[in-house]
Amino acid sequence: QGNYKLSKLLEGAYREAVPNQFQKDFIDIDKRVNLLYSALMGQVLTVFPIPGDENNKWISYLDAHTVNDPEIEKIKKVLPFYMQSLAESTQSKDYKLPDSLLEGLKKYQHTYGKSIIPHDDKVEAEILYNKYDIFKKLFSWYLYAGLAMFLFTIIKIFNSRKGIIVTVKVFHVIIGLLFALHTVGLIARWYISGHAPWSNAYESVIYVAWATMFFGLAFGRKSELTVASTAFVASMILMVAHWNWTDPAIGNLVPVLDSYWLMIHVAVIVGSYGPFALAMILGCVAMILMLFTNKDNKLKMELNIKELTYINELSLTVGLVMLTIGNFLGGQWANESWGR
């Protein structure tokens, strides 16, 4: 009958001041359906830069019919011809014609929209970044390495054989390498996007995981329990980053957020969650060790508990200092953006 099947449910969802999860999911589906429909109708596929436009505006195939420009008139015919030739090529397996048409469109884009087209190196970097999906894999790698190191470290407390000591050191090195990979991933997002990788929910969470791992390795470089525990909590943080409510897509920065004061403010204040997360997991591990302390292992257990307590206090102190400084930096950013 031509009626939108979700309309009745959406009316109720949009009327609610605070929609429930079911209604939120329907709103999200509605947005996805509209995006798909717009893409199929050629409304969102902005592939034609307007020659000489001072705002570097790009338009879709449908919008191209409203622009009176000889170059647009020529190039807009390429897209439907390309789609038709592509459909025919899937049968013949000969893609020479669609490839040549696509190359012509690419040359047009580089001629009239070169100023905002990403460099080839950035495009290649983003393709590799999406292909390997580093942060999604790091979740399981941190988890396995952290749990294995924690298990062998507990065994080491009661049995200091050379093989166990070497195994613990190997896992320590592995976690260090995973942290290096984590750092490379953040640098890659920074390079691809052109702004600091803590500008949205997803980036903030993976940055908190990085900060947690950084302080865990820095404060616990001689404490195997600290490193193992930190790897575990970093994996949990990365797991949260890949829940449905976060979007891992690399996007443009909103102009109001394009401020070096904001970049520093967020880096410091969000980074402070790292030491706090480290303190939390170390406190939990210390309490677990207390539960398993008896007369036979009291001396060794107390030594490890004291070690964790000292690192815990250091983490809380550093976290509090960073949080305080971050708040003052936030005030400076607010003054720069909206102050008089």
GROMACS .gro file of N, CA and C in nm, residues 14-76:
model
  189
   14TYR      N    1   0.952   0.876   1.886
   14TYR     CA    2   0.994   1.015   1.877
   14TYR      C    3   0.916   1.106   1.972
   15ARG      N    4   0.797   1.062   2.015
   15ARG     CA    5   0.719   1.143   2.109
   15ARG      C    6   0.777   1.138   2.250
   16GLU      N    7   0.843   1.026   2.283
   16GLU     CA    8   0.895   1.008   2.418
   16GLU      C    9   1.014   1.101   2.443
   17ALA      N   10   1.012   1.167   2.560
   17ALA     CA   11   1.126   1.252   2.598
   17ALA      C   12   1.248   1.166   2.624
   18VAL      N   13   1.226   1.051   2.690
   18VAL     CA   14   1.334   0.956   2.718
   18VAL      C   15   1.291   0.819   2.664
   19PRO      N   16   1.321   0.788   2.538
   19PRO     CA   17   1.280   0.660   2.480
   19PRO      C   18   1.351   0.542   2.545
   20ASN      N   19   1.281   0.428   2.553
   20ASN     CA   20   1.345   0.308   2.608
   20ASN      C   21   1.435   0.245   2.503
   21GLN      N   22   1.502   0.135   2.540
   21GLN     CA   23   1.599   0.074   2.450
   21GLN      C   24   1.533   0.023   2.322
   22PHE      N   25   1.413  -0.034   2.336
   22PHE     CA   26   1.340  -0.084   2.219
   22PHE      C   27   1.312   0.030   2.120
   23GLN      N   28   1.270   0.145   2.174
   23GLN     CA   29   1.240   0.260   2.089
   23GLN      C   30   1.367   0.319   2.028
   24LYS      N   31   1.475   0.319   2.105
   24LYS     CA   32   1.604   0.367   2.053
   24LYS      C   33   1.650   0.281   1.935
   25ASP      N   34   1.629   0.150   1.948
   25ASP     CA   35   1.669   0.059   1.839
   25ASP      C   36   1.587   0.086   1.713
   26PHE      N   37   1.459   0.116   1.729
   26PHE     CA   38   1.375   0.147   1.613
   26PHE      C   39   1.417   0.278   1.547
   27ILE      N   40   1.452   0.376   1.630
   27ILE     CA   41   1.499   0.504   1.575
   27ILE      C   42   1.628   0.483   1.496
   28ASP      N   43   1.716   0.397   1.550
   28ASP     CA   44   1.842   0.367   1.482
   28ASP      C   45   1.816   0.295   1.350
   29ILE      N   46   1.723   0.200   1.351
   29ILE     CA   47   1.687   0.129   1.227
   29ILE      C   48   1.630   0.225   1.124
   30ASP      N   49   1.546   0.318   1.171
   30ASP     CA   50   1.486   0.417   1.081
   30ASP      C   51   1.593   0.501   1.012
   31LYS      N   52   1.694   0.541   1.089
   31LYS     CA   53   1.803   0.620   1.032
   31LYS      C   54   1.880   0.539   0.927
   32ARG      N   55   1.902   0.411   0.956
   32ARG     CA   56   1.975   0.325   0.863
   32ARG      C   57   1.895   0.302   0.734
   33VAL      N   58   1.764   0.280   0.750
   33VAL     CA   59   1.678   0.259   0.633
   33VAL      C   60   1.676   0.385   0.545
   34ASN      N   61   1.664   0.502   0.610
   34ASN     CA   62   1.663   0.628   0.534
   34ASN      C   63   1.794   0.652   0.462
   35LEU      N   64   1.905   0.614   0.530
   35LEU     CA   65   2.036   0.630   0.468
   35LEU      C   66   2.049   0.539   0.346
   36LEU      N   67   2.004   0.414   0.362
   36LEU     CA   68   2.008   0.319   0.250
   36LEU      C   69   1.922   0.368   0.134
   37TYR      N   70   1.803   0.416   0.167
   37TYR     CA   71   1.711   0.465   0.063
   37TYR      C   72   1.773   0.585  -0.010
   38SER      N   73   1.832   0.676   0.067
   38SER     CA   74   1.896   0.794   0.006
   38SER      C   75   2.011   0.754  -0.084
   39ALA      N   76   2.087   0.651  -0.041
   39ALA     CA   77   2.199   0.604  -0.122
   39ALA      C   78   2.150   0.540  -0.251
   40LEU      N   79   2.045   0.459  -0.240
   40LEU     CA   80   1.990   0.393  -0.359
   40LEU      C   81   1.930   0.493  -0.457
   41MET      N   82   1.876   0.601  -0.404
   41MET     CA   83   1.816   0.705  -0.489
   41MET      C   84   1.919   0.805  -0.540
   42GLY      N   85   2.046   0.788  -0.497
   42GLY     CA   86   2.152   0.876  -0.544
   42GLY      C   87   2.158   1.011  -0.477
   43GLN      N   88   2.100   1.021  -0.356
   43GLN     CA   89   2.094   1.151  -0.288
   43GLN      C   90   2.217   1.178  -0.200
   44VAL      N   91   2.280   1.072  -0.148
   44VAL     CA   92   2.391   1.093  -0.055
   44VAL      C   93   2.527   1.064  -0.118
   45LEU      N   94   2.527   1.009  -0.238
   45LEU     CA   95   2.653   0.977  -0.305
   45LEU      C   96   2.706   1.102  -0.374
   46THR      N   97   2.769   1.188  -0.297
   46THR     CA   98   2.820   1.315  -0.351
   46THR      C   99   2.957   1.292  -0.414
   47VAL      N  100   2.957   1.268  -0.544
   47VAL     CA  101   3.081   1.232  -0.614
   47VAL      C  102   3.125   1.337  -0.715
   48PHE      N  103   3.045   1.444  -0.732
   48PHE     CA  104   3.078   1.544  -0.833
   48PHE      C  105   3.114   1.678  -0.768
   49PRO      N  106   3.243   1.716  -0.766
   49PRO     CA  107   3.279   1.849  -0.716
   49PRO      C  108   3.236   1.957  -0.815
   50ILE      N  109   3.182   2.067  -0.765
   50ILE     CA  110   3.140   2.177  -0.852
   50ILE      C  111   3.263   2.259  -0.891
   51PRO      N  112   3.293   2.271  -1.019
   51PRO     CA  113   3.412   2.347  -1.062
   51PRO      C  114   3.409   2.491  -1.013
   52GLY      N  115   3.519   2.535  -0.949
   52GLY     CA  116   3.534   2.673  -0.906
   52GLY      C  117   3.451   2.713  -0.785
   53ASP      N  118   3.389   2.619  -0.716
   53ASP     CA  119   3.307   2.654  -0.599
   53ASP      C  120   3.398   2.692  -0.483
   54GLU      N  121   3.372   2.809  -0.422
   54GLU     CA  122   3.460   2.859  -0.316
   54GLU      C  123   3.453   2.775  -0.188
   55ASN      N  124   3.343   2.702  -0.169
   55ASN     CA  125   3.328   2.616  -0.051
   55ASN      C  126   3.363   2.470  -0.080
   56ASN      N  127   3.419   2.445  -0.196
   56ASN     CA  128   3.457   2.308  -0.237
   56ASN      C  129   3.340   2.211  -0.223
   57LYS      N  130   3.223   2.252  -0.268
   57LYS     CA  131   3.103   2.170  -0.253
   57LYS      C  132   3.100   2.056  -0.354
   58TRP      N  133   3.061   1.938  -0.303
   58TRP     CA  134   3.041   1.821  -0.388
   58TRP      C  135   2.892   1.789  -0.389
   59ILE      N  136   2.841   1.743  -0.502
   59ILE     CA  137   2.698   1.716  -0.514
   59ILE      C  138   2.673   1.573  -0.563
   60SER      N  139   2.549   1.529  -0.544
   60SER     CA  140   2.510   1.395  -0.588
   60SER      C  141   2.465   1.397  -0.734
   61TYR      N  142   2.434   1.280  -0.785
   61TYR     CA  143   2.387   1.268  -0.923
   61TYR      C  144   2.256   1.344  -0.943
   62LEU      N  145   2.165   1.334  -0.846
   62LEU     CA  146   2.036   1.403  -0.857
   62LEU      C  147   2.055   1.555  -0.853
   63ASP      N  148   2.143   1.601  -0.762
   63ASP     CA  149   2.168   1.745  -0.751
   63ASP      C  150   2.238   1.800  -0.875
   64ALA      N  151   2.311   1.713  -0.945
   64ALA     CA  152   2.384   1.758  -1.064
   64ALA      C  153   2.289   1.809  -1.173
   65HIS      N  154   2.165   1.763  -1.170
   65HIS     CA  155   2.067   1.808  -1.270
   65HIS      C  156   2.019   1.951  -1.244
   66THR      N  157   2.047   2.001  -1.123
   66THR     CA  158   2.003   2.138  -1.089
   66THR      C  159   2.115   2.240  -1.108
   67VAL      N  160   2.235   2.194  -1.142
   67VAL     CA  161   2.351   2.284  -1.158
   67VAL      C  162   2.376   2.309  -1.307
   68ASN      N  163   2.385   2.434  -1.342
   68ASN     CA  164   2.408   2.472  -1.482
   68ASN      C  165   2.557   2.495  -1.504
   69ASP      N  166   2.628   2.386  -1.535
   69ASP     CA  167   2.772   2.394  -1.558
   69ASP      C  168   2.808   2.293  -1.667
   70PRO      N  169   2.883   2.334  -1.769
   70PRO     CA  170   2.914   2.243  -1.880
   70PRO      C  171   2.992   2.119  -1.838
   71GLU      N  172   3.084   2.135  -1.741
   71GLU     CA  173   3.163   2.021  -1.695
   71GLU      C  174   3.076   1.920  -1.620
   72ILE      N  175   2.984   1.973  -1.537
   72ILE     CA  176   2.891   1.886  -1.465
   72ILE      C  177   2.801   1.812  -1.564
   73GLU      N  178   2.758   1.883  -1.668
   73GLU     CA  179   2.671   1.823  -1.770
   73GLU      C  180   2.739   1.702  -1.836
   74LYS      N  181   2.870   1.714  -1.857
   74LYS     CA  182   2.943   1.604  -1.921
   74LYS      C  183   2.960   1.486  -1.826
   75ILE      N  184   3.007   1.515  -1.706
   75ILE     CA  185   3.047   1.408  -1.615
   75ILE      C  186   2.928   1.336  -1.552
   76LYS      N  187   2.814   1.402  -1.537
   76LYS     CA  188   2.700   1.338  -1.470
   76LYS      C  189   2.647   1.218  -1.549
   0.00000   0.00000   0.00000
